Short mmCIF file of C-alpha atoms in Angstrom, two decimals:
data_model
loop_
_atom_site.label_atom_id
_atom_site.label_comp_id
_atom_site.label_asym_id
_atom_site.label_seq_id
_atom_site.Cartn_x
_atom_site.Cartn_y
_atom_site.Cartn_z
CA UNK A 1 43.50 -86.34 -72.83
CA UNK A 2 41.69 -84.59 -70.27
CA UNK A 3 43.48 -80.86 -69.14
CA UNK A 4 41.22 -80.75 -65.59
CA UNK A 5 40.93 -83.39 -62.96
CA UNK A 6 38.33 -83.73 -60.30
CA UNK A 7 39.48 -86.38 -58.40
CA UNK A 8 39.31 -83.93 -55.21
CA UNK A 9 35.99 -83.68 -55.82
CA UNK A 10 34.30 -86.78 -54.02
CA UNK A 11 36.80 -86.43 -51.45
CA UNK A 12 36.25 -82.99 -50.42
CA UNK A 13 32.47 -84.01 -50.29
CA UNK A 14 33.22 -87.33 -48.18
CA UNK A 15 35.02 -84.76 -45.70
CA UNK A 16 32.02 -82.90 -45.90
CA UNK A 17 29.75 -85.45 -44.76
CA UNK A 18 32.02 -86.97 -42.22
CA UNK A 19 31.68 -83.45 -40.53
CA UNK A 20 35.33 -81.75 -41.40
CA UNK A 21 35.66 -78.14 -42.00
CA UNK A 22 37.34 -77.70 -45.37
CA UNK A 23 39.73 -74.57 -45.14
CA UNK A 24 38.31 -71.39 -46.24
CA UNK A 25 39.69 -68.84 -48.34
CA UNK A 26 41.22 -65.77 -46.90
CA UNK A 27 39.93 -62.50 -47.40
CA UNK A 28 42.10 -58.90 -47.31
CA UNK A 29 41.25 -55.76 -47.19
CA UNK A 30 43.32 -52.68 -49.01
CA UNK A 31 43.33 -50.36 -51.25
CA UNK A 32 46.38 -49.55 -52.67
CA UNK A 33 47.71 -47.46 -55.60
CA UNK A 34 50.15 -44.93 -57.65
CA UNK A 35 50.54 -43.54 -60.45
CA UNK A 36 53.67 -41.37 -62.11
CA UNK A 37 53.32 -37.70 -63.22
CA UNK A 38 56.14 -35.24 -64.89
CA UNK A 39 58.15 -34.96 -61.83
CA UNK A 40 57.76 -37.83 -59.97
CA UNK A 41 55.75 -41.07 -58.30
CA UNK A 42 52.50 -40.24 -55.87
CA UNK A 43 51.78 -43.04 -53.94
CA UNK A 44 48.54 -43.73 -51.66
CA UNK A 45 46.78 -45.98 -49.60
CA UNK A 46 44.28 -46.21 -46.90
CA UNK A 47 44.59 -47.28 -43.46
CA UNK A 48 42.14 -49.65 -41.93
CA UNK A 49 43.24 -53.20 -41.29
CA UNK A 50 40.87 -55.85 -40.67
CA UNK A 51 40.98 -58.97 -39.37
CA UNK A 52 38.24 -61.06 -40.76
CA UNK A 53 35.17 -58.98 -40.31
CA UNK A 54 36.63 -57.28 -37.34
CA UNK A 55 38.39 -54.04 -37.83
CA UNK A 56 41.21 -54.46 -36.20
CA UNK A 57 42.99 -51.54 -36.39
CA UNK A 58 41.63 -47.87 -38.07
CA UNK A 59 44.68 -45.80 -38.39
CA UNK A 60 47.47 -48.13 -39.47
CA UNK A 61 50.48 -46.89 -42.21
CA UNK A 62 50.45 -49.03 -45.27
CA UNK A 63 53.50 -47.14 -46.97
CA UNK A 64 57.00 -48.03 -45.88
CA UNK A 65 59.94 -46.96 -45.97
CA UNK A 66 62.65 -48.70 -48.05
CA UNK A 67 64.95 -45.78 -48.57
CA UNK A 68 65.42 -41.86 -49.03
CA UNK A 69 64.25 -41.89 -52.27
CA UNK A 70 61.77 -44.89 -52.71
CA UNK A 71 58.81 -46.28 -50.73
CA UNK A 72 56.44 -48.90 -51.04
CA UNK A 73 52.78 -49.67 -49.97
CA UNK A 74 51.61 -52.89 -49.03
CA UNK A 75 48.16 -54.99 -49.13
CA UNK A 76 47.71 -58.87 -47.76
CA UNK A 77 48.91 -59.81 -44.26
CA UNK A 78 50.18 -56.58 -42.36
CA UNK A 79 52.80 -58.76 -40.69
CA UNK A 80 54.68 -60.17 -44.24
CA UNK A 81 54.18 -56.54 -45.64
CA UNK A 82 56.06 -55.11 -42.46
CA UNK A 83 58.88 -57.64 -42.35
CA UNK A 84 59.25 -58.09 -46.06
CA UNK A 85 59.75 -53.85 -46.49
CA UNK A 86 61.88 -54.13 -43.12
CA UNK A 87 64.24 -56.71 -44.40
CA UNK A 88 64.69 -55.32 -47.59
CA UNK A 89 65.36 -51.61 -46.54
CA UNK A 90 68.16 -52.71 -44.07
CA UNK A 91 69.59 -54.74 -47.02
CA UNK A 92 69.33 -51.99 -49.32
CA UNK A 93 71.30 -49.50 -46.93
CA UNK A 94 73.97 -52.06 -46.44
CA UNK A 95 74.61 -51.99 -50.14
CA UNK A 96 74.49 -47.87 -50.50
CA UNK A 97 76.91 -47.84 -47.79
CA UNK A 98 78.91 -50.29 -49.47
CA UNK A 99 78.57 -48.83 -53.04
CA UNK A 100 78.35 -44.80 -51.68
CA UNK A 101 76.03 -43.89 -54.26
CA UNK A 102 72.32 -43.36 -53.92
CA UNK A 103 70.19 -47.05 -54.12
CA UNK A 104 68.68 -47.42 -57.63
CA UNK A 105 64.53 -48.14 -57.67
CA UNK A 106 65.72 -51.37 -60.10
CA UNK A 107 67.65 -52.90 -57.08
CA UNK A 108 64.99 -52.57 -54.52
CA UNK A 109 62.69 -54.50 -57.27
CA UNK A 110 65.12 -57.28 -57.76
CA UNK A 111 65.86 -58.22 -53.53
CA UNK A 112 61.64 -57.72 -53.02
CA UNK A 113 61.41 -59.84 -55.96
CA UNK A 114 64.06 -62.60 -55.15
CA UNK A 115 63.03 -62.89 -51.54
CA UNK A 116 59.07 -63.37 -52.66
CA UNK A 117 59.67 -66.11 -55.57
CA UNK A 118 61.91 -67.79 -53.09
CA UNK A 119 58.70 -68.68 -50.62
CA UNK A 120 56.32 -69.12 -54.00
CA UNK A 121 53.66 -66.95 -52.42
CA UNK A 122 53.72 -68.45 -48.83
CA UNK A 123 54.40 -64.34 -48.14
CA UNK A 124 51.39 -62.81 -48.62
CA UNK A 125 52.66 -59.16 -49.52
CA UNK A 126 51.40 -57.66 -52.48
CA UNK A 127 54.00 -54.33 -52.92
CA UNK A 128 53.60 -51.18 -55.00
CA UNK A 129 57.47 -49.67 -55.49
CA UNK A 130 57.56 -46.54 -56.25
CA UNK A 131 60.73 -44.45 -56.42
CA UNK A 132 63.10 -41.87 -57.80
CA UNK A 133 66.86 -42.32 -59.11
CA UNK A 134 69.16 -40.60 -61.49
CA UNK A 135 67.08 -42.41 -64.69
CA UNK A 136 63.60 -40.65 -63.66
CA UNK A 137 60.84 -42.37 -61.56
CA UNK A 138 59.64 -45.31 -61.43
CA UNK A 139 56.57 -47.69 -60.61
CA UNK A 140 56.28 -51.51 -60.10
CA UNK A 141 54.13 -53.89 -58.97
CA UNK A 142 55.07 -56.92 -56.90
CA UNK A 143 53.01 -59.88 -56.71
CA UNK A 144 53.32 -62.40 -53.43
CA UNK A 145 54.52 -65.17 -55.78
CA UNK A 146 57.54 -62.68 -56.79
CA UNK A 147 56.36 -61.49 -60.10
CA UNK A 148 56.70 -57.76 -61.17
CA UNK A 149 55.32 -55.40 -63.65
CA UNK A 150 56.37 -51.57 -64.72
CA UNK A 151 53.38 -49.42 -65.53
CA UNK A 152 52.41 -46.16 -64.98
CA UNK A 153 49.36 -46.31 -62.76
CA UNK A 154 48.50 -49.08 -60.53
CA UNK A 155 46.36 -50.51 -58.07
CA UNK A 156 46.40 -53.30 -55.76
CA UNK A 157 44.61 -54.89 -52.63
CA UNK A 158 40.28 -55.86 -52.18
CA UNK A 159 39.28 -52.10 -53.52
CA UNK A 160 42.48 -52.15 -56.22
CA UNK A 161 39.01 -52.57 -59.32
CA UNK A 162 36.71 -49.14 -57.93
CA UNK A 163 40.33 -47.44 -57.44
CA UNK A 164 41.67 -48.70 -60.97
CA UNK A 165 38.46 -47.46 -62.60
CA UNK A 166 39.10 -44.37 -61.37
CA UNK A 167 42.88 -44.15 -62.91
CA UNK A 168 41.09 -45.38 -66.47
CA UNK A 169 39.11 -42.50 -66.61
CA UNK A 170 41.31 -39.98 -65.48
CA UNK A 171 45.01 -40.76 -65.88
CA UNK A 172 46.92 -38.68 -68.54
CA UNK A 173 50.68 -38.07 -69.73
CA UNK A 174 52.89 -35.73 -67.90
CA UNK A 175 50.42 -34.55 -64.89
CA UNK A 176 51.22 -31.84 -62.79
CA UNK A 177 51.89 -32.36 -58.80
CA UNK A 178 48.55 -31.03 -58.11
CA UNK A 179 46.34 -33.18 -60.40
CA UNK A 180 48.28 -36.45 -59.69
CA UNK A 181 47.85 -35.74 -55.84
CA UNK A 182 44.02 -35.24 -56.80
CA UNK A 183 43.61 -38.42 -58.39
CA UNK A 184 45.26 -40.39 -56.33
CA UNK A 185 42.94 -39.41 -53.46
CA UNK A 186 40.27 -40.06 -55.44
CA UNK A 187 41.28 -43.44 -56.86
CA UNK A 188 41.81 -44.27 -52.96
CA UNK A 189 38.57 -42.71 -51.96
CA UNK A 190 36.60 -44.93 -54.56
CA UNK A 191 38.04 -47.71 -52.90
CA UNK A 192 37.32 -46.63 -49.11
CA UNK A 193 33.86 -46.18 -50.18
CA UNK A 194 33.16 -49.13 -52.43
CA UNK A 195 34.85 -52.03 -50.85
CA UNK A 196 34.09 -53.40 -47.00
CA UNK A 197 38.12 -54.18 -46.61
CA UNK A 198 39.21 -50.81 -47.16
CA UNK A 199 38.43 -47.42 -44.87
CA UNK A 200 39.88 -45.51 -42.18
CA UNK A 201 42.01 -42.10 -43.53
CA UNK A 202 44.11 -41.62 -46.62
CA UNK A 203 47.74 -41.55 -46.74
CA UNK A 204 49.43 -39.90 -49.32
CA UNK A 205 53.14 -40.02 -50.23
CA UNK A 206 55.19 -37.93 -53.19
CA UNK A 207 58.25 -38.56 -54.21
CA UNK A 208 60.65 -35.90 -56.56
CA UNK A 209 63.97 -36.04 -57.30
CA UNK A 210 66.24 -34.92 -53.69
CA UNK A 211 62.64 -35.09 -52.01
CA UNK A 212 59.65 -36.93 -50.15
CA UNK A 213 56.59 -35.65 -48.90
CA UNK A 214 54.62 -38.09 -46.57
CA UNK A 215 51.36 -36.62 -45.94
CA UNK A 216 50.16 -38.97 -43.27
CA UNK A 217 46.42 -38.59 -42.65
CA UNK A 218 46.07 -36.33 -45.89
CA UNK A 219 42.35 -36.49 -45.72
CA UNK A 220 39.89 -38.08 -43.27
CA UNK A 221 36.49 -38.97 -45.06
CA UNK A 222 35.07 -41.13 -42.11
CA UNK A 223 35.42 -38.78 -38.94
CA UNK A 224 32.55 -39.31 -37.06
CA UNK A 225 31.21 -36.00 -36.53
CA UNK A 226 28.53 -36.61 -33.72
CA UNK A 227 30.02 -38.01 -30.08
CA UNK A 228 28.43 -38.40 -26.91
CA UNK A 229 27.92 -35.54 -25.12
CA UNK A 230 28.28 -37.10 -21.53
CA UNK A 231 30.14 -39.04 -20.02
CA UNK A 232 29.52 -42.76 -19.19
CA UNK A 233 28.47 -42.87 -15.23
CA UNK A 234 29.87 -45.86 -13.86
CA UNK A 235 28.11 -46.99 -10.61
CA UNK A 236 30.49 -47.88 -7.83
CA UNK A 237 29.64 -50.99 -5.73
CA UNK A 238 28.53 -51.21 -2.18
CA UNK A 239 31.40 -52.81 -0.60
CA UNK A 240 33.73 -49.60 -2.63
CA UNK A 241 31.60 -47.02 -1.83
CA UNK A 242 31.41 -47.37 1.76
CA UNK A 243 34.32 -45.88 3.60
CA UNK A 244 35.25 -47.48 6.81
CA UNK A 245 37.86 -45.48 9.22
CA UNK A 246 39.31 -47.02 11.79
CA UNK A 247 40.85 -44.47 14.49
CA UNK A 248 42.52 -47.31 16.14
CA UNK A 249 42.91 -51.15 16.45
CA UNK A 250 42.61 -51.52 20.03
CA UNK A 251 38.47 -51.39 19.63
CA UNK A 252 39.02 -54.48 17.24
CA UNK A 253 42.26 -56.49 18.61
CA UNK A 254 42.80 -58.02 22.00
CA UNK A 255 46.60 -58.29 23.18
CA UNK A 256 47.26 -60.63 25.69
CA UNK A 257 50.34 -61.56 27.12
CA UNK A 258 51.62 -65.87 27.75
CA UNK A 259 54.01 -68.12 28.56
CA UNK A 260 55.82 -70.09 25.69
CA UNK A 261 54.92 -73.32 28.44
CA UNK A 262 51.22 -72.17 27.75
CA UNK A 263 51.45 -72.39 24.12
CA UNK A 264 52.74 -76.14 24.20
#
C-alpha cells in the first residue's frame, strides 16, 4: 500500500491555471535562546519584529514575564507570544496566592503546555522557559503544537541554526555568570547577523536563585553611527506663507439696516 498520496496535486495545479493564489507559507523572524550555567538560567533574544519583509518594529521585548523567578522568550506571531505569556502569568499568580509558596518552573511548563496542545498549533508561539525554584534551574522548550523538551542550551526562532552552532562549539558544564552571559550574546549575535528575520539590539535576562537581572538593550550591534547633519527644510506654501492682517472689517463688510416687510 502506498504511505504518500498526491491526490492534491492536480488540484492545486487546476487552481493554478484557473488563476487562484494558493496560500503561502509564513515566514518569522527571531532569534531566540538560553542556556543553564552553575548558578542559574541566562536567557536572550533580539528585538526586531518584522512583518513580512517590512520591519515593523526595531526595539520590541521578546522576554516576558511569567513570574518572580521565571521568564520566557518568545518567537512566531508577537501577538500569540504576548497573550499566551500574559494569560499564563496571571494564572500562575492566582495559584501562588492560593498555594503561598513560590510557583515551581514545572507548573508554568504544564499550563503553557496544556493551553498550546489544546489549539494543535493554531497559536503560533514558540516559548523558551527558563526559571529558578527550590530544585535548581531549569530550561524548556515549548513548541506551538504544545510539545516540550528539557535541555540545557537551546535555541529557537528563523536564526535558532547560526545561534545553536554557536552553543555546539562553546557550551560547557557548570559555566560561570560571566562566560554564560558571553555566550549567550554571542549565540544571539550569530543570529542578528546571519539571518534577515532577526536584528535590532540584544536583550539579555539572568536568573539566580532570590534574583533577576533584565538587561534590556545589553548591547546594540546595529546603531547607525552616521546621521544627517541638517535638518530637513520643509518649504511652506504660498497661500501659508503669506500673512494677511486685517485691522478691521468695516473695509470688507457693508452693514445696512431693513425692514422685516423688505425681506418678504
Amino acid at each position: 500500500m502506498n504511505k504518500y498520496s498526491f491526490d492534491n496535486t492536480a488540484r492545486n495545479a487546476w487552481f493554478e491555471k484557473m488563476g487562484v493564489c494558493l496560500p503561502k507559507t509564513k515566514k518569522t523572524g527571531t532569534t531566540i535562546a538560553g542556556l543553564v550555567f552553575k548558578d542559574g538560567i541566562v536567557l536572550g533574544a533580539d528585538t526586531r519584529a518584522t512583518e513580512g519583509s517590512v520591519i515593523a518594529e526595531k526595539n520590541c521585548e521578546k522576554i516576558h514575564y511569567i513570574s518572580q523567578n521565571i521568564y520566557c522568550c518568545g518567537a512566531g506571531t508577537s501577538a500569540d507570544t504576548e497573550s499566551t505569556t500574559r494569560l499564563i502569568s496571571s494564572q500562575l499568580e492566582l495559584h501562588r496566592l492560593s498555594t503561598d509558596k513560590e510557583p515551581r518552573v514545572v507548573t508554568a511548563l504544564t499550563l503553557l503546555t496544556r493551553y498550546l496542545f489544546r489549539y494543535q498549533g493554531y497559536i503560533s508561539a514558540a516559548l523558551v522557559l527558563g526559571g529558578v525554584d527550590f530544585t535548581g534551574p531549569h530550561l524548556y522548550t515549548i513548541s506551538p503544537n504544545g510539545y516540550s523538551d528539557e535541555l540545557p542550551y537551546i535555541t529557537m526562532g528563523s536564526g535558532s541554526l547560526a545561534a545553536m552552532a554557536v552553543f555546539e562549539a562553546h557550551y560547557k558544564v557548570d559555566m560561570n555568570l560571566e562566560e554564560a552571559k558571553s555566550l549567550v550574546h554571542q549565540a544571539i549575535s550569530s543570529g542578528v547577523f546571519n539571518d534577515l528575520g532577526s536584528g535590532g539590539n540584544i536583550d539579555l535576562c539572568i536568573i539566580t536563585k532570590g534574583n533577576v537581572e533584565y538587561l534590556r538593550n545589553y548591547d546594540k550591534p546595529n546603531e547607525r553611527q552616521i546621521h544627517k547633519q541638517t535638518a530637513y527644510l520643509i518649504k511652506r506654501p504660498e497661500i501659508l506663507a503669506e500673512k494677511r492682517v486685517l485691522s478691521s472689517l468695516d473695509s470688507i463688510v457693508t452693514v445696512s439696516e431693513v425692514s422685516a416687510m423688505e425681506l418678504l
